[in-house]
PDB file of C-alpha atoms in Angstrom:
ATOM      1  CA  UNK A   8      59.163 -58.007  34.819  1.00  0.00           C
ATOM      2  CA  UNK A   9      55.936 -59.969  34.658  1.00  0.00           C
ATOM      3  CA  UNK A  10      54.605 -58.296  37.796  1.00  0.00           C
ATOM      4  CA  UNK A  11      55.226 -54.836  36.330  1.00  0.00           C
ATOM      5  CA  UNK A  12      53.479 -55.788  33.090  1.00  0.00           C
ATOM      6  CA  UNK A  13      50.547 -57.221  35.041  1.00  0.00           C
ATOM      7  CA  UNK A  14      50.279 -54.051  37.122  1.00  0.00           C
ATOM      8  CA  UNK A  15      50.308 -51.838  34.036  1.00  0.00           C
ATOM      9  CA  UNK A  16      47.664 -54.012  32.364  1.00  0.00           C
ATOM     10  CA  UNK A  17      45.412 -53.859  35.413  1.00  0.00           C
ATOM     11  CA  UNK A  18      45.869 -50.108  35.808  1.00  0.00           C
ATOM     12  CA  UNK A  19      44.943 -49.508  32.181  1.00  0.00           C
ATOM     13  CA  UNK A  20      41.921 -51.763  32.402  1.00  0.00           C
ATOM     14  CA  UNK A  21      40.718 -50.130  35.617  1.00  0.00           C
ATOM     15  CA  UNK A  22      41.075 -46.643  34.170  1.00  0.00           C
ATOM     16  CA  UNK A  23      39.396 -47.660  30.921  1.00  0.00           C
ATOM     17  CA  UNK A  24      36.543 -49.372  32.761  1.00  0.00           C
ATOM     18  CA  UNK A  25      35.997 -46.342  34.989  1.00  0.00           C
ATOM     19  CA  UNK A  26      35.934 -43.929  32.068  1.00  0.00           C
ATOM     20  CA  UNK A  27      33.642 -46.208  30.074  1.00  0.00           C
ATOM     21  CA  UNK A  28      31.227 -46.586  32.977  1.00  0.00           C
ATOM     22  CA  UNK A  29      31.168 -42.850  33.542  1.00  0.00           C
ATOM     23  CA  UNK A  30      30.423 -42.065  29.904  1.00  0.00           C
ATOM     24  CA  UNK A  31      27.723 -44.738  29.608  1.00  0.00           C
ATOM     25  CA  UNK A  32      25.946 -43.685  32.784  1.00  0.00           C
ATOM     26  CA  UNK A  33      26.146 -39.965  31.991  1.00  0.00           C
ATOM     27  CA  UNK A  34      24.651 -40.502  28.532  1.00  0.00           C
ATOM     28  CA  UNK A  35      21.879 -42.632  30.019  1.00  0.00           C
ATOM     29  CA  UNK A  36      21.047 -39.876  32.499  1.00  0.00           C
ATOM     30  CA  UNK A  37      21.048 -37.349  29.655  1.00  0.00           C
ATOM     31  CA  UNK A  38      18.605 -39.505  27.746  1.00  0.00           C
ATOM     32  CA  UNK A  39      16.369 -39.916  30.794  1.00  0.00           C
ATOM     33  CA  UNK A  40      16.322 -36.157  31.306  1.00  0.00           C
ATOM     34  CA  UNK A  41      15.322 -35.579  27.689  1.00  0.00           C
ATOM     35  CA  UNK A  42      12.737 -38.372  27.430  1.00  0.00           C
ATOM     36  CA  UNK A  43      11.528 -39.589  30.824  1.00  0.00           C
ATOM     37  CA  UNK A  44       9.046 -42.010  29.230  1.00  0.00           C
ATOM     38  CA  UNK A  45      11.944 -44.114  27.915  1.00  0.00           C
ATOM     39  CA  UNK A  46      13.690 -44.401  31.279  1.00  0.00           C
ATOM     40  CA  UNK A  47      12.988 -48.130  31.664  1.00  0.00           C
ATOM     41  CA  UNK A  48      14.377 -49.026  28.262  1.00  0.00           C
ATOM     42  CA  UNK A  49      17.372 -46.728  28.706  1.00  0.00           C
ATOM     43  CA  UNK A  50      18.142 -48.202  32.123  1.00  0.00           C
ATOM     44  CA  UNK A  51      18.009 -51.751  30.746  1.00  0.00           C
ATOM     45  CA  UNK A  52      20.343 -50.893  27.876  1.00  0.00           C
ATOM     46  CA  UNK A  53      22.674 -49.079  30.266  1.00  0.00           C
ATOM     47  CA  UNK A  54      22.944 -52.126  32.541  1.00  0.00           C
ATOM     48  CA  UNK A  55      23.774 -54.347  29.564  1.00  0.00           C
ATOM     49  CA  UNK A  56      26.395 -51.862  28.378  1.00  0.00           C
ATOM     50  CA  UNK A  57      27.959 -51.460  31.814  1.00  0.00           C
ATOM     51  CA  UNK A  58      28.131 -55.236  32.139  1.00  0.00           C
ATOM     52  CA  UNK A  59      30.019 -55.460  28.856  1.00  0.00           C
ATOM     53  CA  UNK A  60      32.293 -52.582  29.860  1.00  0.00           C
ATOM     54  CA  UNK A  61      33.062 -54.264  33.195  1.00  0.00           C
ATOM     55  CA  UNK A  62      34.053 -57.467  31.391  1.00  0.00           C
ATOM     56  CA  UNK A  63      37.217 -55.733  30.172  1.00  0.00           C
ATOM     57  CA  UNK A  64      38.873 -55.332  33.614  1.00  0.00           C
ATOM     58  CA  UNK A  65      37.947 -58.917  34.491  1.00  0.00           C
ATOM     59  CA  UNK A  66      39.583 -60.219  31.319  1.00  0.00           C
ATOM     60  CA  UNK A  67      42.604 -57.991  31.988  1.00  0.00           C
ATOM     61  CA  UNK A  68      42.860 -59.468  35.489  1.00  0.00           C
ATOM     62  CA  UNK A  69      42.939 -62.995  34.064  1.00  0.00           C
ATOM     63  CA  UNK A  70      45.557 -61.987  31.499  1.00  0.00           C
ATOM     64  CA  UNK A  71      47.599 -60.311  34.244  1.00  0.00           C
ATOM     65  CA  UNK A  72      47.538 -63.529  36.273  1.00  0.00           C
ATOM     66  CA  UNK A  73      48.652 -65.482  33.220  1.00  0.00           C
ATOM     67  CA  UNK A  74      51.515 -63.041  32.574  1.00  0.00           C
ATOM     68  CA  UNK A  75      52.661 -63.217  36.204  1.00  0.00           C
ATOM     69  CA  UNK A  76      52.656 -67.013  36.237  1.00  0.00           C
ATOM     70  CA  UNK A  77      54.522 -67.353  32.950  1.00  0.00           C
TER      71      UNK A  77
END
């Protein structure tokens, strides 16, 4: 049962991370298209946001390992 729960947790985190990355990057590209002079600042903020979004699947992986080993 723990392996199934871990798999579901990882699948949800991977899907959520992918959707979050896609939305963040698409909005950054929209902003760059509208105001090219802010591209450096937008890119920096996008990298910070993507890093925070990618933390979720990593935390889910650790939780999945803990659930499997319980």
